[in-house]
């Protein structure tokens, strides 16, 4: 059994049966049989109906799912409610995309050798999908992996994070209630890393969707059998460039939200803030004042803005990174510990370039502020890490904004918005160490499908 506890106070919530190797084999066999039975593939209209019904059911149970997210994952209830709303929209997005998910005509007759032919492509499901997910969005990440698979027609086996399996289990039950047969969406609940790797690397799996640490993701990719495709979503240390023309009174709130949303446990959370020297002091003063006002505590309380980290060891790690930076001359504003898993939001001023806070993803309620005089120099530092995901620039002048947008090494650059902005239908992808492939529901559907070309030759 796996005991699930509240992230905030470690109080038990539930015990969930753990799957073993025999269970994994049964689930892989069932998914493989479903995939091989082409006559049994659910028709597009059926997949649309299931996803739309699932969205309706989830919307009806919004309050229940939001509380579950807040309890098992520690996300403040207001943000957990937003996550459920996004998940409902994600299911509808996947259903809507089916209407436009199609192949195209390939022109023929362009050469004498291709004359007398008509060619077009169709879309087919790639095969069995293994989805390994993370704790920080325990419902919406599952939707991002499962809904595209259902929409395309791939059987999917989803392994939720051991710390947050309940939202996943309830969503899969909800899909079954909406009419999806069991082999098309199954769960693997385990804290056995070897068993999770066996799922990801089984030759019957055609596509691996992984959301989690770079270390684990790249390891799994190196173990995939020939022909298995994958998408990896890791993290980064998202940079923000604050130009001298930025309106300080307008940018404090979005940067604070981007840095401390879900206690910084977001793969594109604001981490490194580069501020022009002309406004550095004014920005730091206003930003520190806002961060000090953030309400920290029990995530199920409606007033809470910053909740706990997922595990006690994560608070120890983040605290040690802060201590390393301050011992080497950086200055800490705020910070401290509220409970075993809860840290008070902090700001670290000018941590050394080789400090962990400057080099690695902190995944905690900490941001770093650095001053600069030349934007290109700040961009160079921002681009110097081996990972790159989303970035942001704040400026009232179009020239510096576009210059930063063009030069920042990121898959997406937000102008006058924080790095953690995302809609679930936009492409979402890490560069270099930060990931492989493209997320976002329509984009994931493309990755989980294969084109088949059909060529008809005219007789006579």
PDB file of N, CA and C in Angstrom, residues 21-33 35-36 126-130 155 157 198-208 225-228:
ATOM      1  N   UNK A  21       4.661  -6.096 -10.543  1.00  0.00           N
ATOM      2  CA  UNK A  21       5.065  -6.458 -11.900  1.00  0.00           C
ATOM      3  C   UNK A  21       3.972  -7.236 -12.621  1.00  0.00           C
ATOM      4  N   UNK A  22       3.244  -8.078 -11.898  1.00  0.00           N
ATOM      5  CA  UNK A  22       2.166  -8.849 -12.525  1.00  0.00           C
ATOM      6  C   UNK A  22       1.050  -7.912 -12.990  1.00  0.00           C
ATOM      7  N   UNK A  23       0.743  -6.907 -12.190  1.00  0.00           N
ATOM      8  CA  UNK A  23      -0.284  -5.937 -12.583  1.00  0.00           C
ATOM      9  C   UNK A  23       0.161  -5.164 -13.821  1.00  0.00           C
ATOM     10  N   UNK A  24       1.421  -4.773 -13.857  1.00  0.00           N
ATOM     11  CA  UNK A  24       1.924  -4.061 -15.035  1.00  0.00           C
ATOM     12  C   UNK A  24       1.788  -4.921 -16.280  1.00  0.00           C
ATOM     13  N   UNK A  25       2.119  -6.177 -16.174  1.00  0.00           N
ATOM     14  CA  UNK A  25       2.023  -7.064 -17.332  1.00  0.00           C
ATOM     15  C   UNK A  25       0.579  -7.182 -17.805  1.00  0.00           C
ATOM     16  N   UNK A  26      -0.360  -7.305 -16.867  1.00  0.00           N
ATOM     17  CA  UNK A  26      -1.778  -7.398 -17.250  1.00  0.00           C
ATOM     18  C   UNK A  26      -2.210  -6.124 -17.987  1.00  0.00           C
ATOM     19  N   UNK A  27      -1.773  -5.004 -17.519  1.00  0.00           N
ATOM     20  CA  UNK A  27      -2.191  -3.728 -18.108  1.00  0.00           C
ATOM     21  C   UNK A  27      -1.561  -3.513 -19.473  1.00  0.00           C
ATOM     22  N   UNK A  28      -0.305  -3.863 -19.612  1.00  0.00           N
ATOM     23  CA  UNK A  28       0.337  -3.757 -20.918  1.00  0.00           C
ATOM     24  C   UNK A  28      -0.310  -4.709 -21.921  1.00  0.00           C
ATOM     25  N   UNK A  29      -0.626  -5.919 -21.473  1.00  0.00           N
ATOM     26  CA  UNK A  29      -1.267  -6.886 -22.370  1.00  0.00           C
ATOM     27  C   UNK A  29      -2.638  -6.382 -22.808  1.00  0.00           C
ATOM     28  N   UNK A  30      -3.402  -5.824 -21.875  1.00  0.00           N
ATOM     29  CA  UNK A  30      -4.741  -5.320 -22.217  1.00  0.00           C
ATOM     30  C   UNK A  30      -4.651  -4.154 -23.192  1.00  0.00           C
ATOM     31  N   UNK A  31      -3.710  -3.247 -22.946  1.00  0.00           N
ATOM     32  CA  UNK A  31      -3.549  -2.106 -23.848  1.00  0.00           C
ATOM     33  C   UNK A  31      -3.108  -2.559 -25.232  1.00  0.00           C
ATOM     34  N   UNK A  32      -2.215  -3.530 -25.274  1.00  0.00           N
ATOM     35  CA  UNK A  32      -1.717  -4.040 -26.560  1.00  0.00           C
ATOM     36  C   UNK A  32      -2.834  -4.721 -27.341  1.00  0.00           C
ATOM     37  N   UNK A  33      -3.664  -5.502 -26.653  1.00  0.00           N
ATOM     38  CA  UNK A  33      -4.790  -6.158 -27.338  1.00  0.00           C
ATOM     39  C   UNK A  33      -5.751  -5.113 -27.910  1.00  0.00           C
ATOM     40  N   UNK A  35      -5.067  -2.135 -28.855  1.00  0.00           N
ATOM     41  CA  UNK A  35      -4.447  -1.460 -29.990  1.00  0.00           C
ATOM     42  C   UNK A  35      -4.448  -2.350 -31.233  1.00  0.00           C
ATOM     43  N   UNK A  36      -4.264  -3.625 -31.050  1.00  0.00           N
ATOM     44  CA  UNK A  36      -4.179  -4.532 -32.203  1.00  0.00           C
ATOM     45  C   UNK A  36      -5.546  -4.808 -32.822  1.00  0.00           C
ATOM     46  N   UNK A 126      -0.394   6.234 -32.675  1.00  0.00           N
ATOM     47  CA  UNK A 126       0.952   5.675 -32.729  1.00  0.00           C
ATOM     48  C   UNK A 126       1.034   4.314 -32.051  1.00  0.00           C
ATOM     49  N   UNK A 127       0.174   4.091 -31.045  1.00  0.00           N
ATOM     50  CA  UNK A 127       0.219   2.830 -30.309  1.00  0.00           C
ATOM     51  C   UNK A 127       0.030   3.074 -28.828  1.00  0.00           C
ATOM     52  N   UNK A 128       0.482   2.140 -28.030  1.00  0.00           N
ATOM     53  CA  UNK A 128       0.336   2.235 -26.578  1.00  0.00           C
ATOM     54  C   UNK A 128       1.198   3.383 -26.054  1.00  0.00           C
ATOM     55  N   UNK A 129       0.619   4.209 -25.204  1.00  0.00           N
ATOM     56  CA  UNK A 129       1.310   5.350 -24.594  1.00  0.00           C
ATOM     57  C   UNK A 129       1.571   5.058 -23.122  1.00  0.00           C
ATOM     58  N   UNK A 130       2.789   5.284 -22.691  1.00  0.00           N
ATOM     59  CA  UNK A 130       3.139   5.275 -21.266  1.00  0.00           C
ATOM     60  C   UNK A 130       3.297   6.717 -20.834  1.00  0.00           C
ATOM     61  N   UNK A 155      -4.278   3.648 -26.565  1.00  0.00           N
ATOM     62  CA  UNK A 155      -4.405   3.163 -25.189  1.00  0.00           C
ATOM     63  C   UNK A 155      -3.287   3.785 -24.350  1.00  0.00           C
ATOM     64  N   UNK A 157      -1.368   4.116 -20.430  1.00  0.00           N
ATOM     65  CA  UNK A 157      -1.142   3.698 -19.040  1.00  0.00           C
ATOM     66  C   UNK A 157      -0.421   4.853 -18.364  1.00  0.00           C
ATOM     67  N   UNK A 198      10.299  -0.103 -16.148  1.00  0.00           N
ATOM     68  CA  UNK A 198       9.844  -1.232 -16.964  1.00  0.00           C
ATOM     69  C   UNK A 198       8.657  -0.826 -17.833  1.00  0.00           C
ATOM     70  N   UNK A 199       7.764  -0.001 -17.299  1.00  0.00           N
ATOM     71  CA  UNK A 199       6.656   0.515 -18.109  1.00  0.00           C
ATOM     72  C   UNK A 199       7.189   1.361 -19.257  1.00  0.00           C
ATOM     73  N   UNK A 200       8.051   2.311 -18.940  1.00  0.00           N
ATOM     74  CA  UNK A 200       8.530   3.254 -19.948  1.00  0.00           C
ATOM     75  C   UNK A 200       9.306   2.574 -21.062  1.00  0.00           C
ATOM     76  N   UNK A 201      10.025   1.524 -20.733  1.00  0.00           N
ATOM     77  CA  UNK A 201      10.948   0.913 -21.703  1.00  0.00           C
ATOM     78  C   UNK A 201      10.436  -0.394 -22.282  1.00  0.00           C
ATOM     79  N   UNK A 202       9.206  -0.754 -21.983  1.00  0.00           N
ATOM     80  CA  UNK A 202       8.663  -1.988 -22.545  1.00  0.00           C
ATOM     81  C   UNK A 202       8.526  -1.839 -24.064  1.00  0.00           C
ATOM     82  N   UNK A 203       8.938  -2.834 -24.838  1.00  0.00           N
ATOM     83  CA  UNK A 203       8.881  -2.712 -26.302  1.00  0.00           C
ATOM     84  C   UNK A 203       7.462  -2.590 -26.859  1.00  0.00           C
ATOM     85  N   UNK A 204       6.443  -2.915 -26.068  1.00  0.00           N
ATOM     86  CA  UNK A 204       5.063  -2.752 -26.524  1.00  0.00           C
ATOM     87  C   UNK A 204       4.602  -1.302 -26.451  1.00  0.00           C
ATOM     88  N   UNK A 205       5.361  -0.462 -25.769  1.00  0.00           N
ATOM     89  CA  UNK A 205       5.024   0.960 -25.660  1.00  0.00           C
ATOM     90  C   UNK A 205       5.579   1.691 -26.879  1.00  0.00           C
ATOM     91  N   UNK A 206       4.727   2.432 -27.548  1.00  0.00           N
ATOM     92  CA  UNK A 206       5.141   3.156 -28.755  1.00  0.00           C
ATOM     93  C   UNK A 206       5.546   4.592 -28.465  1.00  0.00           C
ATOM     94  N   UNK A 207       5.031   5.144 -27.356  1.00  0.00           N
ATOM     95  CA  UNK A 207       5.301   6.554 -27.055  1.00  0.00           C
ATOM     96  C   UNK A 207       5.386   6.738 -25.552  1.00  0.00           C
ATOM     97  N   UNK A 208       6.454   7.394 -25.104  1.00  0.00           N
ATOM     98  CA  UNK A 208       6.628   7.741 -23.698  1.00  0.00           C
ATOM     99  C   UNK A 208       6.406   9.237 -23.521  1.00  0.00           C
ATOM    100  N   UNK A 225      13.520   1.344 -26.341  1.00  0.00           N
ATOM    101  CA  UNK A 225      13.802   0.425 -27.446  1.00  0.00           C
ATOM    102  C   UNK A 225      13.778   1.163 -28.785  1.00  0.00           C
ATOM    103  N   UNK A 226      14.394   0.587 -29.808  1.00  0.00           N
ATOM    104  CA  UNK A 226      14.353   1.221 -31.137  1.00  0.00           C
ATOM    105  C   UNK A 226      12.910   1.449 -31.586  1.00  0.00           C
ATOM    106  N   UNK A 227      12.669   2.643 -32.106  1.00  0.00           N
ATOM    107  CA  UNK A 227      11.354   2.966 -32.640  1.00  0.00           C
ATOM    108  C   UNK A 227      10.421   3.645 -31.666  1.00  0.00           C
ATOM    109  N   UNK A 228      10.691   3.546 -30.373  1.00  0.00           N
ATOM    110  CA  UNK A 228       9.824   4.204 -29.400  1.00  0.00           C
ATOM    111  C   UNK A 228      10.073   5.710 -29.429  1.00  0.00           C
TER     112      UNK A 228
END
